[in-house]
Short mmCIF file of C-alpha atoms in Angstrom, two decimals:
data_model
loop_
_atom_site.label_atom_id
_atom_site.label_comp_id
_atom_site.label_asym_id
_atom_site.label_seq_id
_atom_site.Cartn_x
_atom_site.Cartn_y
_atom_site.Cartn_z
CA LYS A 1 -0.03 0.01 -0.01
CA ASP A 2 2.82 2.40 0.92
CA SER A 3 6.45 1.35 1.15
CA ASN A 4 7.23 4.43 3.17
CA LEU A 5 5.63 2.69 6.15
CA LEU A 6 8.30 0.04 6.05
CA PHE A 7 11.29 2.21 5.17
CA ALA A 8 10.37 4.84 7.81
CA LEU A 9 10.07 7.73 5.40
CA ARG A 10 6.69 9.11 6.38
CA TYR A 11 4.69 11.74 4.63
CA PHE A 12 1.02 12.62 4.76
CA ARG A 13 -1.20 14.55 2.45
CA GLY A 14 -1.15 18.26 3.40
CA GLY A 15 -4.24 19.42 5.25
CA ALA A 16 -5.36 15.92 6.14
CA ASP A 17 -5.99 14.63 9.68
CA GLY A 18 -3.06 12.25 9.61
CA LEU A 19 -0.53 15.03 9.29
CA PHE A 20 -2.11 16.82 12.28
CA HIS A 21 -2.04 13.64 14.38
CA GLU A 22 1.63 13.02 13.53
CA PHE A 23 2.59 16.65 14.38
CA GLN A 24 0.74 16.48 17.77
CA GLY A 25 2.41 13.12 18.51
CA TYR A 26 5.79 14.65 18.08
CA SER A 27 4.80 17.61 20.19
CA ILE A 28 3.73 15.35 23.03
CA VAL A 29 7.11 13.59 23.00
CA LYS A 30 8.92 16.93 22.88
CA ASN A 31 6.98 18.20 25.87
CA LEU A 32 7.63 14.99 27.79
CA TYR A 33 11.31 15.32 27.02
CA ASN A 34 11.30 18.84 28.41
CA LEU A 35 9.23 17.71 31.37
CA ASN A 36 6.29 19.88 30.35
CA ILE A 37 3.86 17.31 31.59
CA LEU A 38 0.74 19.48 31.44
CA GLU A 39 1.51 20.55 27.89
CA ALA A 40 2.03 16.88 26.96
CA LEU A 41 -1.35 15.98 28.53
CA LYS A 42 -3.02 18.87 26.74
CA GLY A 43 -2.12 17.30 23.41
CA GLY A 44 -1.93 20.52 21.50
CA GLU A 45 -5.57 21.59 21.98
CA ASN A 46 -7.42 23.33 24.80
CA THR A 47 -10.64 21.71 23.56
CA PHE A 48 -10.42 18.69 21.29
CA TYR A 49 -11.56 19.23 17.76
CA PHE A 50 -9.80 16.40 15.94
CA MET A 51 -10.08 12.78 17.06
CA PRO A 52 -8.30 13.08 20.44
CA GLY A 53 -6.67 9.72 21.27
CA LEU A 54 -4.44 8.86 18.29
CA ARG A 55 -1.92 11.64 18.96
CA TYR A 56 -1.09 10.11 22.39
CA PHE A 57 -0.71 6.65 20.87
CA ILE A 58 1.60 8.17 18.19
CA GLY A 59 3.59 9.86 20.96
CA ILE A 60 4.09 6.52 22.71
CA ASN A 61 5.02 4.90 19.37
CA LYS A 62 7.67 7.56 18.78
CA ILE A 63 9.22 6.77 22.20
CA PHE A 64 9.61 3.12 21.37
CA PHE A 65 10.01 3.10 17.61
CA GLY A 66 11.49 6.48 16.78
CA GLU A 67 10.45 8.25 13.54
CA THR A 68 8.43 5.30 12.23
CA SER A 69 4.94 3.93 12.33
CA TYR A 70 6.07 0.40 13.38
CA GLY A 71 3.93 0.44 16.48
CA TYR A 72 0.80 1.06 14.49
CA ILE A 73 1.90 -1.56 11.92
CA LEU A 74 2.16 -4.12 14.69
CA ILE A 75 -1.31 -3.30 15.86
CA THR A 76 -2.67 -3.67 12.31
CA ILE A 77 -0.94 -7.05 11.88
CA PHE A 78 -2.77 -8.34 15.03
CA LEU A 79 -6.22 -7.35 13.70
CA PRO A 80 -6.76 -10.43 11.45
CA ILE A 81 -5.35 -12.70 14.21
CA PHE A 82 -7.86 -11.38 16.73
CA LEU A 83 -10.67 -11.56 14.07
CA TYR A 84 -9.83 -15.20 13.39
CA LYS A 85 -9.96 -16.02 17.13
CA LEU A 86 -13.30 -14.20 17.52
CA LEU A 87 -14.81 -16.04 14.50
CA LYS A 88 -13.52 -19.35 15.80
CA ASN A 89 -15.20 -18.69 19.17
CA ILE A 90 -18.59 -17.83 17.72
CA ILE A 91 -18.76 -20.02 14.57
CA SER A 92 -16.23 -22.80 13.91
CA GLU A 93 -12.53 -23.08 13.28
CA LYS A 94 -12.94 -24.12 9.66
CA ILE A 95 -15.34 -21.30 8.75
CA ALA A 96 -13.22 -18.86 10.72
CA PHE A 97 -10.20 -19.86 8.64
CA TYR A 98 -11.89 -19.26 5.31
CA LEU A 99 -13.54 -16.02 6.44
CA THR A 100 -10.16 -14.71 7.70
CA LEU A 101 -8.58 -15.78 4.38
CA SER A 102 -11.28 -13.79 2.60
CA PHE A 103 -10.63 -10.87 4.94
CA LEU A 104 -6.93 -10.91 4.09
CA ILE A 105 -6.85 -11.81 0.37
CA PHE A 106 -10.34 -11.90 -1.18
CA PRO A 107 -12.32 -8.90 0.07
CA ILE A 108 -15.71 -10.25 -0.90
CA PHE A 109 -17.46 -8.21 1.82
CA GLU A 110 -15.34 -5.05 1.44
CA ASN A 111 -18.41 -2.79 1.41
CA MET A 112 -19.11 -3.94 4.96
CA GLY A 113 -15.55 -3.16 6.03
CA PHE A 114 -14.58 -6.87 5.93
CA GLY A 115 -11.20 -6.47 4.22
CA GLN A 116 -7.78 -5.98 5.73
CA PHE A 117 -6.84 -3.53 3.00
CA ASN A 118 -9.43 -1.10 4.34
CA TYR A 119 -7.64 -1.05 7.65
CA VAL A 120 -4.20 -0.78 6.05
CA HIS A 121 -5.56 2.21 4.15
CA GLN A 122 -6.52 3.88 7.34
CA LEU A 123 -3.14 3.08 8.74
CA VAL A 124 -1.48 4.71 5.76
CA ARG A 125 -3.65 7.81 6.24
CA ASN A 126 -2.68 7.82 9.91
CA HIS A 127 -6.28 7.64 11.08
CA ALA A 128 -7.53 6.02 14.25
CA GLU A 129 -10.13 3.56 12.91
CA THR A 130 -7.78 0.62 12.69
CA LEU A 131 -6.42 1.20 16.16
CA SER A 132 -9.84 1.40 17.73
CA ILE A 133 -11.37 -1.55 15.84
CA THR A 134 -8.42 -3.74 16.71
CA PHE A 135 -8.87 -3.11 20.42
CA ILE A 136 -12.66 -3.77 20.12
CA ILE A 137 -12.17 -6.98 18.19
CA TYR A 138 -9.62 -8.09 20.76
CA CYS A 139 -12.11 -7.53 23.60
CA LEU A 140 -14.82 -9.35 21.71
CA TYR A 141 -12.53 -12.25 21.06
CA LYS A 142 -11.76 -12.43 24.79
CA ILE A 143 -15.35 -12.18 26.03
CA SER A 144 -16.57 -14.75 23.47
CA ASP A 145 -14.11 -17.33 24.77
CA VAL A 146 -15.74 -20.26 26.66
CA ASN A 147 -13.31 -19.68 29.56
CA PHE A 148 -14.03 -15.95 29.80
CA LYS A 149 -15.96 -16.12 33.08
CA SER A 150 -13.49 -18.45 34.78
CA ASN A 151 -10.51 -16.34 33.65
CA LEU A 152 -12.06 -13.01 34.47
CA ASN A 153 -10.27 -11.23 37.35
CA PHE A 154 -9.41 -7.72 38.63
CA GLY A 155 -6.56 -7.20 36.15
CA SER A 156 -8.19 -8.60 33.04
CA ALA A 157 -11.46 -6.75 33.60
CA PHE A 158 -9.55 -3.50 34.01
CA ILE A 159 -7.51 -4.07 30.88
CA TYR A 160 -10.48 -4.98 28.66
CA CYS A 161 -12.53 -1.98 29.81
CA PHE A 162 -9.49 0.30 29.55
CA LEU A 163 -8.89 -0.77 25.98
CA LEU A 164 -12.58 -0.18 25.17
CA ALA A 165 -12.33 3.31 26.65
CA PHE A 166 -9.14 4.07 24.79
CA ALA A 167 -10.80 2.85 21.50
CA THR A 168 -13.50 5.42 22.22
CA PHE A 169 -10.92 8.06 23.11
CA CYS A 170 -9.45 7.54 19.67
CA ARG A 171 -12.73 7.33 17.81
CA PRO A 172 -15.68 8.72 19.90
CA ASN A 173 -18.19 7.40 17.36
CA PHE A 174 -17.53 3.95 18.79
CA PHE A 175 -18.90 5.05 22.18
CA PRO A 176 -22.23 3.17 21.82
CA THR A 177 -20.43 -0.04 20.79
CA THR A 178 -17.86 0.04 23.60
CA THR A 179 -20.52 0.99 26.16
CA PHE A 180 -22.59 -2.10 25.34
CA ILE A 181 -19.58 -4.30 25.61
CA PHE A 182 -18.59 -2.67 28.92
CA ILE A 183 -22.12 -3.23 30.28
CA TYR A 184 -21.83 -6.93 29.40
CA ILE A 185 -18.45 -7.18 31.12
CA PHE A 186 -19.75 -5.31 34.11
CA ILE A 187 -22.80 -7.62 34.55
CA ILE A 188 -20.72 -10.81 34.19
CA SER A 189 -18.06 -9.53 36.57
CA PHE A 190 -20.63 -8.39 39.11
CA ARG A 191 -22.18 -11.85 39.18
CA ILE A 192 -18.73 -13.36 39.81
CA ASN A 193 -17.45 -10.77 42.38
CA TYR A 194 -18.68 -7.24 42.71
CA LYS A 195 -15.10 -6.11 43.35
CA ILE A 196 -14.20 -7.19 39.78
CA SER A 197 -17.03 -4.99 38.43
CA ILE A 198 -15.48 -2.06 40.29
CA SER A 199 -12.20 -2.79 38.53
CA ALA A 200 -14.02 -2.87 35.19
CA SER A 201 -15.70 0.41 35.92
CA ILE A 202 -12.42 2.05 36.85
CA GLY A 203 -10.96 0.91 33.58
CA TYR A 204 -13.88 2.29 31.51
CA CYS A 205 -13.87 5.58 33.45
CA PHE A 206 -10.98 6.54 31.11
CA VAL A 207 -13.74 7.19 28.56
CA LEU A 208 -14.26 10.48 30.48
CA SER A 209 -10.74 11.66 29.77
CA SER A 210 -11.77 13.81 26.82
CA LEU A 211 -14.44 15.57 28.99
CA LEU A 212 -11.99 16.17 31.80
CA HIS A 213 -9.38 17.42 29.36
CA ASN A 214 -11.82 19.85 27.76
CA ILE A 215 -13.05 21.16 31.13
CA TYR A 216 -9.59 21.59 32.59
CA PHE A 217 -7.75 23.10 29.59
CA GLY A 218 -10.56 24.69 27.67
CA ASN A 219 -13.26 25.40 30.27
CA ASN A 220 -15.61 23.72 27.80
CA PHE A 221 -18.07 21.01 28.67
CA SER A 222 -17.64 18.87 25.53
CA ILE A 223 -17.85 15.19 26.12
CA PHE A 224 -15.50 14.24 23.35
CA THR A 225 -14.84 16.92 20.74
CA VAL A 226 -16.42 20.19 19.63
#
């Protein structure tokens, strides 16, 4: 799709969202390096206008992978793996294999977003859809596992719900989806041990980070973006 992703020469179309996210990611790293913690947390905007979460992920990516998008590439590579595991849980291993093969090579259902090239395209544009969807598919794969209830504990409940919240932080339009999944995890965890449901709630509370950011830095009561 774009060899620059592999050879670390990144460019983005002028005026597009991806260029803005990349710039803000670098600014976050620069502020962290200079110990300007509040400026790093502000993420370049008093009140979020663009999708808020991706810039922070990019900043973390730059810390570990330098001037590349390798962190995002790794996330994108895991998407079909998580999708296969999800399909295997809810259908069968054989059907899951052929559907995942279709997802990777033969995009029969591309108009429904069932094609890896769609998500690679979003990666190339430096948009947050692929990141958010990967986290959501991962959580769905985990909760559809037959051993989900027996394996659910304080740590796993927190991680799943935090990932759902971060997916929403990156793409607020996924808020209804992640909320339904969170409610399911909350109900299951409450039945097992109410303390686990508290851990899940704490993890999903991160979904309020945009609101808290906008109130603190912009004195603006915007739940996600303006």
